[in-house]
Tab-separated table of C-alpha atoms in Angstrom:
chain	number	residue	atom	x	y	z
A	8	MET	CA	72.369	-5.431	52.699
A	9	ASN	CA	72.490	-6.555	49.072
A	10	GLN	CA	75.169	-5.269	46.736
A	11	PRO	CA	74.008	-2.168	44.845
A	12	LEU	CA	72.901	-2.631	41.252
A	13	ALA	CA	73.463	0.952	40.145
A	14	ASP	CA	75.565	3.969	41.042
A	15	ILE	CA	74.107	7.463	40.853
A	16	TYR	CA	76.254	10.499	40.126
A	17	LYS	CA	75.513	14.199	40.463
A	18	GLN	CA	77.975	16.048	38.287
A	19	ASP	CA	81.040	13.796	38.731
A	20	ARG	CA	80.412	12.894	42.388
A	21	LEU	CA	79.070	9.521	43.500
A	22	ALA	CA	75.827	10.455	45.231
A	23	GLY	CA	73.863	7.267	45.800
A	24	HIS	CA	72.938	3.730	44.836
A	25	PHE	CA	69.994	1.608	43.799
A	26	TYR	CA	69.509	-1.779	45.445
A	27	ARG	CA	67.005	-4.479	44.599
A	28	THR	CA	65.374	-6.735	47.152
A	29	GLN	CA	62.943	-9.557	46.460
A	30	HIS	CA	59.978	-7.206	46.211
A	31	THR	CA	61.317	-3.655	46.094
A	32	THR	CA	63.797	-1.279	44.526
A	33	GLU	CA	65.637	0.764	47.143
A	34	PHE	CA	67.392	4.124	46.841
A	35	ARG	CA	70.082	5.208	49.300
A	36	TYR	CA	72.412	8.166	49.393
A	37	ALA	CA	76.097	7.233	49.510
A	38	THR	CA	77.664	7.734	52.940
A	39	SER	CA	80.544	9.665	51.395
A	40	TYR	CA	78.113	12.050	49.686
A	41	LEU	CA	76.235	12.706	52.921
A	42	SER	CA	79.460	13.417	54.789
A	43	GLU	CA	80.252	16.386	52.539
A	44	SER	CA	78.383	19.629	51.864
A	45	ASN	CA	76.617	18.436	48.726
A	46	PRO	CA	73.198	19.387	47.348
A	47	PRO	CA	70.437	16.771	47.156
A	48	LEU	CA	69.987	14.922	43.880
A	49	ALA	CA	66.582	16.539	43.482
A	50	SER	CA	64.161	18.691	45.441
A	51	THR	CA	62.074	15.587	46.217
A	52	LEU	CA	65.082	13.566	47.430
A	53	PRO	CA	66.301	15.367	50.569
A	54	LEU	CA	69.636	14.297	52.017
A	55	SER	CA	69.041	11.470	54.483
A	56	GLU	CA	70.525	8.193	55.640
A	57	ALA	CA	67.085	6.591	55.457
A	58	PRO	CA	66.420	4.447	52.375
A	59	LEU	CA	63.482	4.981	50.043
A	60	SER	CA	61.747	1.794	48.901
A	61	TYR	CA	59.485	1.339	45.877
A	62	GLN	CA	57.408	-1.663	44.927
A	63	ALA	CA	58.454	-4.037	42.152
A	64	GLY	CA	60.691	-2.326	39.598
A	65	ALA	CA	59.471	1.224	40.174
A	66	LEU	CA	61.831	4.130	40.842
A	67	PRO	CA	61.403	7.470	42.606
A	68	PRO	CA	59.474	9.772	40.227
A	69	PHE	CA	62.519	11.990	39.687
A	70	PHE	CA	64.403	9.078	38.112
A	71	THR	CA	61.438	7.801	36.109
A	72	GLY	CA	61.240	11.330	34.729
A	73	LEU	CA	64.706	10.858	33.229
A	74	LEU	CA	63.455	8.046	30.981
A	75	PRO	CA	62.371	8.672	27.386
A	76	GLU	CA	58.677	8.556	26.580
A	77	GLY	CA	56.365	7.165	23.955
A	78	ARG	CA	57.739	5.179	21.032
A	79	ARG	CA	61.347	5.532	22.127
A	80	LEU	CA	60.493	3.980	25.496
A	81	THR	CA	58.568	1.176	23.789
A	82	THR	CA	61.518	0.531	21.476
A	83	LEU	CA	63.893	0.556	24.421
A	84	ARG	CA	61.810	-2.014	26.315
A	85	SER	CA	61.662	-4.218	23.241
A	86	SER	CA	65.398	-4.049	22.564
A	87	LEU	CA	66.254	-4.807	26.203
A	88	LYS	CA	63.519	-7.457	26.503
A	89	VAL	CA	62.433	-6.142	29.897
A	90	SER	CA	58.967	-5.674	31.340
A	91	ARG	CA	57.088	-2.399	31.495
A	92	ASP	CA	57.674	-2.271	35.260
A	93	ASP	CA	61.450	-2.753	35.231
A	94	GLU	CA	62.325	0.936	35.273
A	95	LEU	CA	65.791	0.382	36.730
A	96	SER	CA	66.941	-1.720	33.763
A	97	LEU	CA	65.550	0.911	31.410
A	98	LEU	CA	67.317	3.704	33.268
A	99	LEU	CA	70.625	1.852	33.201
A	100	ALA	CA	70.381	1.726	29.406
A	101	VAL	CA	70.061	5.507	29.024
A	102	GLY	CA	71.131	6.855	32.407
A	103	SER	CA	74.644	7.917	31.458
A	104	ASP	CA	73.248	10.707	29.277
A	105	THR	CA	70.055	12.195	30.690
A	106	VAL	CA	68.679	15.713	30.922
A	107	GLY	CA	70.318	17.673	33.728
A	108	ASP	CA	73.324	16.772	35.857
A	109	VAL	CA	72.355	13.339	37.247
A	110	ARG	CA	73.687	10.143	35.692
A	111	VAL	CA	73.049	6.488	36.513
A	112	ILE	CA	75.390	3.636	35.588
A	113	LYS	CA	75.903	0.003	36.560
A	114	HIS	CA	77.483	-0.465	39.967
A	115	GLY	CA	81.250	-0.419	39.920
A	116	GLY	CA	81.469	1.038	36.440
A	117	THR	CA	83.140	4.256	35.397
A	118	LEU	CA	81.391	7.239	33.913
A	119	PRO	CA	81.615	6.942	30.124
A	120	PRO	CA	82.917	9.771	27.948
A	121	ASP	CA	80.333	12.468	27.398
A	122	LYS	CA	78.278	11.654	24.311
A	123	ASP	CA	77.829	15.371	23.736
A	124	LEU	CA	81.554	15.685	23.049
A	125	GLU	CA	81.106	13.027	20.368
A	126	ALA	CA	78.185	14.873	18.790
A	127	ARG	CA	78.795	15.808	15.198
A	128	ASP	CA	80.256	19.302	14.807
A	129	ILE	CA	78.264	21.439	12.406
A	130	ASP	CA	78.029	24.890	10.897
A	131	PRO	CA	74.455	26.023	11.651
A	132	ASP	CA	74.514	28.364	8.677
A	133	ASN	CA	75.476	25.674	6.164
A	134	PHE	CA	73.694	22.320	6.200
A	135	LYS	CA	73.814	21.849	2.434
A	136	HIS	CA	76.539	19.212	2.710
A	137	ILE	CA	74.597	17.217	5.318
A	138	SER	CA	71.872	14.610	4.887
A	139	PHE	CA	69.521	14.474	7.869
A	140	LYS	CA	68.519	10.951	6.848
A	141	GLU	CA	72.144	9.815	7.059
A	142	LEU	CA	72.642	11.631	10.369
A	143	LEU	CA	69.621	9.885	11.819
A	144	SER	CA	70.740	6.465	10.575
A	145	ASP	CA	74.238	7.017	11.962
A	146	GLN	CA	72.885	8.053	15.372
A	147	VAL	CA	70.675	4.979	15.664
A	148	TYR	CA	73.536	2.711	14.526
A	149	ARG	CA	75.927	4.107	17.155
A	150	ASP	CA	73.389	4.162	19.984
A	151	PRO	CA	70.198	2.118	19.542
A	152	ALA	CA	68.941	3.274	22.945
A	153	SER	CA	68.890	6.837	21.660
A	154	LEU	CA	66.445	5.990	18.864
A	155	PRO	CA	64.445	9.217	18.524
A	156	GLY	CA	61.023	8.810	19.987
A	157	VAL	CA	57.427	9.762	19.662
A	158	GLN	CA	55.522	10.950	22.703
A	159	GLU	CA	51.775	11.133	23.132
A	160	LYS	CA	51.195	14.653	21.882
A	161	VAL	CA	52.579	16.964	19.256
A	162	SER	CA	55.660	18.581	20.779
A	163	GLY	CA	57.125	15.202	21.623
A	164	LYS	CA	56.680	13.781	18.155
A	165	MET	CA	59.776	15.256	16.576
A	166	LEU	CA	62.717	13.025	15.832
A	167	THR	CA	65.663	14.355	17.825
A	168	PHE	CA	69.421	13.821	17.957
A	169	PRO	CA	72.469	15.823	19.152
A	170	LEU	CA	74.823	18.134	17.287
A	171	ARG	CA	77.353	20.729	18.386
A	172	GLU	CA	78.806	23.999	17.171
A	173	GLY	CA	82.006	24.933	18.964
A	174	ASN	CA	81.110	25.278	22.644
A	175	ASP	CA	77.352	25.166	22.064
A	176	LEU	CA	75.358	21.929	22.134
A	177	TYR	CA	72.190	21.486	20.110
A	178	LEU	CA	69.373	19.088	19.431
A	179	LEU	CA	68.229	18.753	15.846
A	180	LYS	CA	64.503	18.119	15.536
A	181	LEU	CA	62.970	16.577	12.423
A	182	THR	CA	59.322	16.389	11.405
A	183	PRO	CA	57.628	12.964	11.628
A	184	PRO	CA	55.429	11.990	8.663
A	185	GLU	CA	52.167	12.073	10.621
A	186	TYR	CA	52.525	15.730	11.661
A	187	PRO	CA	53.168	17.862	8.562
A	188	LEU	CA	55.351	20.960	8.963
A	189	LEU	CA	55.877	20.367	12.677
A	190	VAL	CA	59.423	21.754	12.456
A	191	GLU	CA	58.256	24.900	10.647
A	192	ASN	CA	55.380	25.166	13.125
A	193	GLU	CA	57.625	25.184	16.190
A	194	ALA	CA	60.223	27.426	14.551
A	195	PHE	CA	57.495	29.987	13.851
A	196	PHE	CA	56.127	30.013	17.395
A	197	LEU	CA	59.577	30.010	19.006
A	198	LYS	CA	60.300	33.093	16.914
A	199	GLY	CA	57.032	34.569	18.115
A	200	ALA	CA	57.982	33.846	21.723
A	201	GLU	CA	61.181	35.818	21.228
A	202	GLY	CA	58.979	38.885	20.853
A	203	LEU	CA	57.645	38.467	24.384
A	204	LYS	CA	59.291	40.774	26.880
A	205	GLY	CA	60.005	37.990	29.347
A	206	ARG	CA	62.955	37.676	31.699
A	207	ASN	CA	63.729	34.003	31.146
A	208	GLY	CA	64.036	34.139	27.396
A	209	VAL	CA	63.491	31.476	24.768
A	210	VAL	CA	65.740	28.608	23.736
A	211	LYS	CA	67.989	29.617	20.872
A	212	SER	CA	66.735	27.987	17.679
A	213	GLN	CA	67.193	28.091	13.930
A	214	LEU	CA	65.279	26.565	11.024
A	215	VAL	CA	67.751	24.764	8.752
A	216	PHE	CA	67.624	22.678	5.566
A	217	ASP	CA	69.877	19.826	4.480
A	218	GLY	CA	71.215	19.139	1.011
A	219	ASP	CA	67.997	17.323	0.098
A	220	GLY	CA	65.844	20.268	1.150
A	221	VAL	CA	64.587	18.504	4.295
A	222	SER	CA	63.845	20.928	7.126
A	223	GLY	CA	65.140	20.645	10.662
A	224	LEU	CA	64.969	22.751	13.801
A	225	LEU	CA	68.252	23.375	15.555
A	226	VAL	CA	67.623	24.013	19.284
A	227	LYS	CA	70.362	24.936	21.732
A	228	ARG	CA	70.392	22.817	24.896
A	229	PHE	CA	69.853	24.876	28.034
A	230	ASP	CA	71.044	22.081	30.344
A	231	ARG	CA	74.489	21.768	28.751
A	232	GLY	CA	77.524	23.808	27.894
A	233	ILE	CA	81.218	23.260	27.298
A	234	SER	CA	83.638	24.736	29.825
A	235	PRO	CA	86.873	26.517	28.829
A	236	ASP	CA	88.825	23.320	29.532
A	237	GLY	CA	86.736	21.453	26.952
A	238	LYS	CA	84.615	19.451	29.388
A	239	ILE	CA	80.848	19.233	29.450
A	240	ALA	CA	79.181	21.554	31.935
A	241	ARG	CA	75.942	20.016	33.200
A	242	TYR	CA	73.214	22.052	34.875
A	243	ALA	CA	70.630	20.605	37.227
A	244	VAL	CA	67.154	20.520	35.690
A	245	GLU	CA	63.827	19.413	37.128
A	246	ASP	CA	60.549	19.583	35.282
A	247	ALA	CA	57.312	20.302	37.109
A	248	CYS	CA	56.340	16.622	37.185
A	249	GLN	CA	59.554	15.873	39.038
A	250	LEU	CA	59.068	18.853	41.359
A	251	LEU	CA	55.619	17.544	42.274
A	252	ASN	CA	57.011	14.032	42.835
A	253	LEU	CA	54.747	12.721	40.091
A	254	TYR	CA	55.396	10.162	37.381
A	255	PRO	CA	55.472	11.258	33.703
A	256	ALA	CA	52.105	9.608	33.074
A	257	ASP	CA	50.579	12.287	35.312
A	258	LYS	CA	51.871	15.243	33.277
A	259	TYR	CA	48.376	16.198	32.054
A	260	ASP	CA	46.568	15.378	35.296
A	261	VAL	CA	47.732	18.287	37.448
A	262	SER	CA	46.506	21.852	37.242
A	263	ALA	CA	48.374	24.888	35.997
A	264	LEU	CA	48.159	26.252	39.542
A	265	GLU	CA	49.796	23.173	41.091
A	266	VAL	CA	52.576	23.265	38.510
A	267	SER	CA	53.142	26.985	38.949
A	268	ARG	CA	53.225	26.808	42.739
A	269	ALA	CA	55.731	23.958	42.611
A	270	ILE	CA	58.020	26.125	40.489
A	271	THR	CA	57.591	29.391	42.387
A	272	GLY	CA	58.206	27.547	45.645
A	273	LEU	CA	61.706	26.623	44.518
A	274	VAL	CA	63.112	29.566	42.558
A	275	GLN	CA	64.997	32.533	43.989
A	276	GLN	CA	62.536	35.140	42.648
A	277	PRO	CA	59.046	33.615	43.023
A	278	VAL	CA	57.030	36.750	42.166
A	279	LEU	CA	58.906	37.273	38.918
A	280	ALA	CA	58.639	33.552	38.135
A	281	ALA	CA	54.868	33.695	38.701
A	282	GLN	CA	54.609	36.506	36.163
A	283	GLU	CA	56.724	34.562	33.671
A	284	LEU	CA	54.556	31.472	34.117
A	285	LEU	CA	51.470	33.592	33.498
A	286	ARG	CA	53.128	34.878	30.332
A	287	GLN	CA	53.840	31.323	29.143
A	288	PHE	CA	50.273	30.156	29.762
A	289	LEU	CA	48.963	33.270	28.005
A	290	TYR	CA	51.205	32.573	25.026
A	291	ALA	CA	50.110	28.927	24.932
A	292	TRP	CA	46.481	30.053	24.912
A	293	LEU	CA	47.059	32.680	22.221
A	294	THR	CA	48.939	30.262	19.952
A	295	GLY	CA	46.752	27.187	20.358
A	296	ASN	CA	49.520	25.228	22.072
A	297	GLY	CA	47.740	22.326	23.749
A	298	ASP	CA	50.923	20.710	24.983
A	299	LEU	CA	52.166	22.985	27.770
A	300	HIS	CA	52.072	20.120	30.269
A	301	ALA	CA	54.012	19.529	33.476
A	302	LYS	CA	57.096	18.206	31.686
A	303	ASN	CA	57.317	21.252	29.424
A	304	LEU	CA	57.899	23.637	32.326
A	305	SER	CA	61.201	23.282	34.150
A	306	VAL	CA	63.616	24.923	36.536
A	307	ILE	CA	67.359	25.040	36.031
A	308	THR	CA	69.993	25.423	38.749
A	309	ALA	CA	73.373	26.913	37.926
A	310	GLY	CA	75.803	28.830	40.083
A	311	GLY	CA	73.761	27.986	43.166
A	312	LYS	CA	70.666	29.795	41.855
A	313	THR	CA	67.440	28.188	40.666
A	314	ARG	CA	65.309	29.869	38.020
A	315	LEU	CA	62.602	29.104	35.518
A	316	SER	CA	64.060	27.608	32.355
A	317	PRO	CA	63.802	29.329	28.977
A	318	ILE	CA	60.661	28.738	26.920
A	319	TYR	CA	60.840	25.518	24.876
A	320	ASP	CA	58.541	23.082	23.016
A	321	VAL	CA	55.920	25.556	21.760
A	322	PRO	CA	54.363	24.323	18.479
A	323	SER	CA	50.692	25.034	17.986
A	324	THR	CA	48.622	21.875	18.233
A	325	ALA	CA	45.633	23.540	16.542
A	326	PRO	CA	46.578	22.451	12.978
A	327	TYR	CA	46.514	18.837	14.174
A	328	GLY	CA	43.059	18.936	15.756
A	329	ASP	CA	43.990	19.640	19.387
A	330	GLN	CA	42.534	22.931	20.610
A	331	SER	CA	42.397	22.407	24.377
A	332	MET	CA	45.022	23.470	26.903
A	333	ALA	CA	47.188	20.699	28.337
A	334	LEU	CA	46.611	21.796	31.944
A	335	LYS	CA	43.448	23.127	33.519
A	336	ILE	CA	43.400	26.787	34.514
A	337	LEU	CA	40.728	27.315	37.174
A	338	GLY	CA	39.230	23.985	36.139
A	339	LYS	CA	39.044	24.813	32.424
A	340	LYS	CA	40.998	23.750	29.341
A	341	ARG	CA	38.751	25.639	26.916
A	342	GLY	CA	36.873	28.924	26.956
A	343	LEU	CA	39.527	30.900	28.806
A	344	SER	CA	39.290	34.677	29.138
A	345	ALA	CA	41.128	37.649	30.570
A	346	ARG	CA	39.013	37.347	33.715
A	347	ILE	CA	40.132	33.751	34.236
A	348	PHE	CA	43.791	34.658	33.775
A	349	ILE	CA	43.429	37.562	36.226
A	350	GLU	CA	41.959	35.242	38.846
A	351	PHE	CA	44.664	32.666	38.096
A	352	GLY	CA	47.276	35.370	38.614
A	353	GLU	CA	45.774	36.337	41.971
A	354	GLN	CA	46.029	32.721	43.118
A	355	LEU	CA	49.718	32.877	42.186
A	356	GLY	CA	50.231	36.093	44.122
A	357	VAL	CA	50.181	38.408	41.102
A	358	ARG	CA	47.863	41.361	41.627
A	359	ALA	CA	45.064	41.983	39.153
A	360	PRO	CA	46.518	45.240	37.741
A	361	ALA	CA	49.827	43.469	37.057
A	362	THR	CA	48.092	40.594	35.261
A	363	THR	CA	45.944	43.028	33.271
A	364	ARG	CA	49.102	44.820	32.184
A	365	LEU	CA	50.731	41.480	31.343
A	366	ILE	CA	47.766	40.491	29.163
A	367	ARG	CA	47.870	43.836	27.373
A	368	ASN	CA	51.625	43.561	26.797
A	369	THR	CA	51.386	39.965	25.560
A	370	LEU	CA	48.702	40.952	23.070
A	371	ALA	CA	50.911	43.805	21.881
A	372	ASP	CA	53.991	41.560	21.687
A	373	THR	CA	52.102	39.085	19.489
A	374	GLU	CA	50.510	41.692	17.218
A	375	GLY	CA	50.598	40.436	13.633
A	376	LEU	CA	51.026	36.782	14.626
A	377	VAL	CA	47.715	35.793	13.028
A	378	GLU	CA	48.614	37.309	9.673
A	379	LYS	CA	52.073	35.742	9.699
A	380	ALA	CA	50.681	32.322	10.684
A	381	ALA	CA	48.392	32.478	7.648
A	382	GLU	CA	51.526	32.366	5.493
A	383	LEU	CA	52.686	28.987	6.876
A	384	SER	CA	52.627	26.297	4.191
A	385	PHE	CA	49.926	24.117	5.745
A	386	ASP	CA	47.200	22.704	3.544
A	387	SER	CA	44.058	24.815	3.401
A	388	SER	CA	42.128	23.024	6.167
A	389	ARG	CA	45.008	23.081	8.662
A	390	ARG	CA	45.799	26.708	7.891
A	391	LYS	CA	42.163	27.741	8.359
A	392	ALA	CA	41.967	25.840	11.654
A	393	LEU	CA	45.106	27.540	12.941
A	394	VAL	CA	44.089	31.055	11.891
A	395	LYS	CA	40.600	30.627	13.347
A	396	VAL	CA	41.992	29.556	16.716
A	397	LEU	CA	44.524	32.390	16.814
A	398	LYS	CA	41.868	35.004	15.987
A	399	ASN	CA	39.392	33.674	18.537
A	400	ARG	CA	42.013	33.453	21.271
A	401	ARG	CA	43.002	37.097	20.809
A	402	LEU	CA	39.348	38.134	20.960
A	403	SER	CA	38.847	36.111	24.149
A	404	LEU	CA	41.508	38.197	25.903
A	405	ILE	CA	40.540	41.530	24.348
A	406	GLN	CA	36.866	41.137	25.243
A	407	GLY	CA	37.678	39.946	28.754
């Protein structure tokens, strides 16, 4: 057997290795990891002595899902001078600091200090002494691989970098030039989501302004914390693409039903999770969010229990010309109605009366959203597009 090229850690335990043969990339669990009572790295990577082989430079979908997307991935490839297919080299460049509790480093190396502990400490109520432009430049200088990226649709187009406040870790999102008021947009709809009477909650967020008056959205990380001893606490996270063993490129190509069943099949309380997923799809429909794709729905495992993650990434795409849902519901991305959501709920195991009640409650919880959205500082055409979509979506559920 060849020498491994990469070591894979779950939490701080060596869990596996990547090997490269002439034509394949091979994943194997470490013998020491298998000999103990450890959880698998992911739901799609069950504990086994058997290797998993992938053609050329491809990786198991779970690991590809840890890579950045869009412009950041393109920039990373360019800076490393590696081909599009060499996913292992790309992962080694960013693998020591990924979402969740899995890290990948070069074979024989030691886990580096947690970058989150090095994140700049801030006071979320006072950004007047901070320049977001300088923060961004400093982040890119210290870690070129972390260059904030642009994904294919709206919610991924914010520039993002880490900050901390005491024992809480945050991401600061900034608006890119091509999507006006994207930060204010997401802040507004995250606030709206807080009014939903859901069990899983919404990521903690706050709209902030630097000394130059530039807006930013401070979002608390739900996959990180800091333990009493000052160390980073990492929580296992898998998005629906990873749960379905699909690559990120497929995040729009699965149905809402497939995504929902993948999640409810893993969590401890599947019926409650099904209702929460219904609530999230209803909210996406009501708010014109066309980017609730398979990577924007996740599960988190902490304390041995797996649950649906809090709501995150919820800007309306309507002001930017995208009025279709990201995932098909009963084969449709447009023209949804209460009847369609009721049938969707039944396929998820939620009885029609419960879904009807959920629709009624969601409409009540979002009462006044249209009027408040009309006060957002979009130009006239974007504001009219947003308000029109919000009004029509409410009518579509009220009229059935």
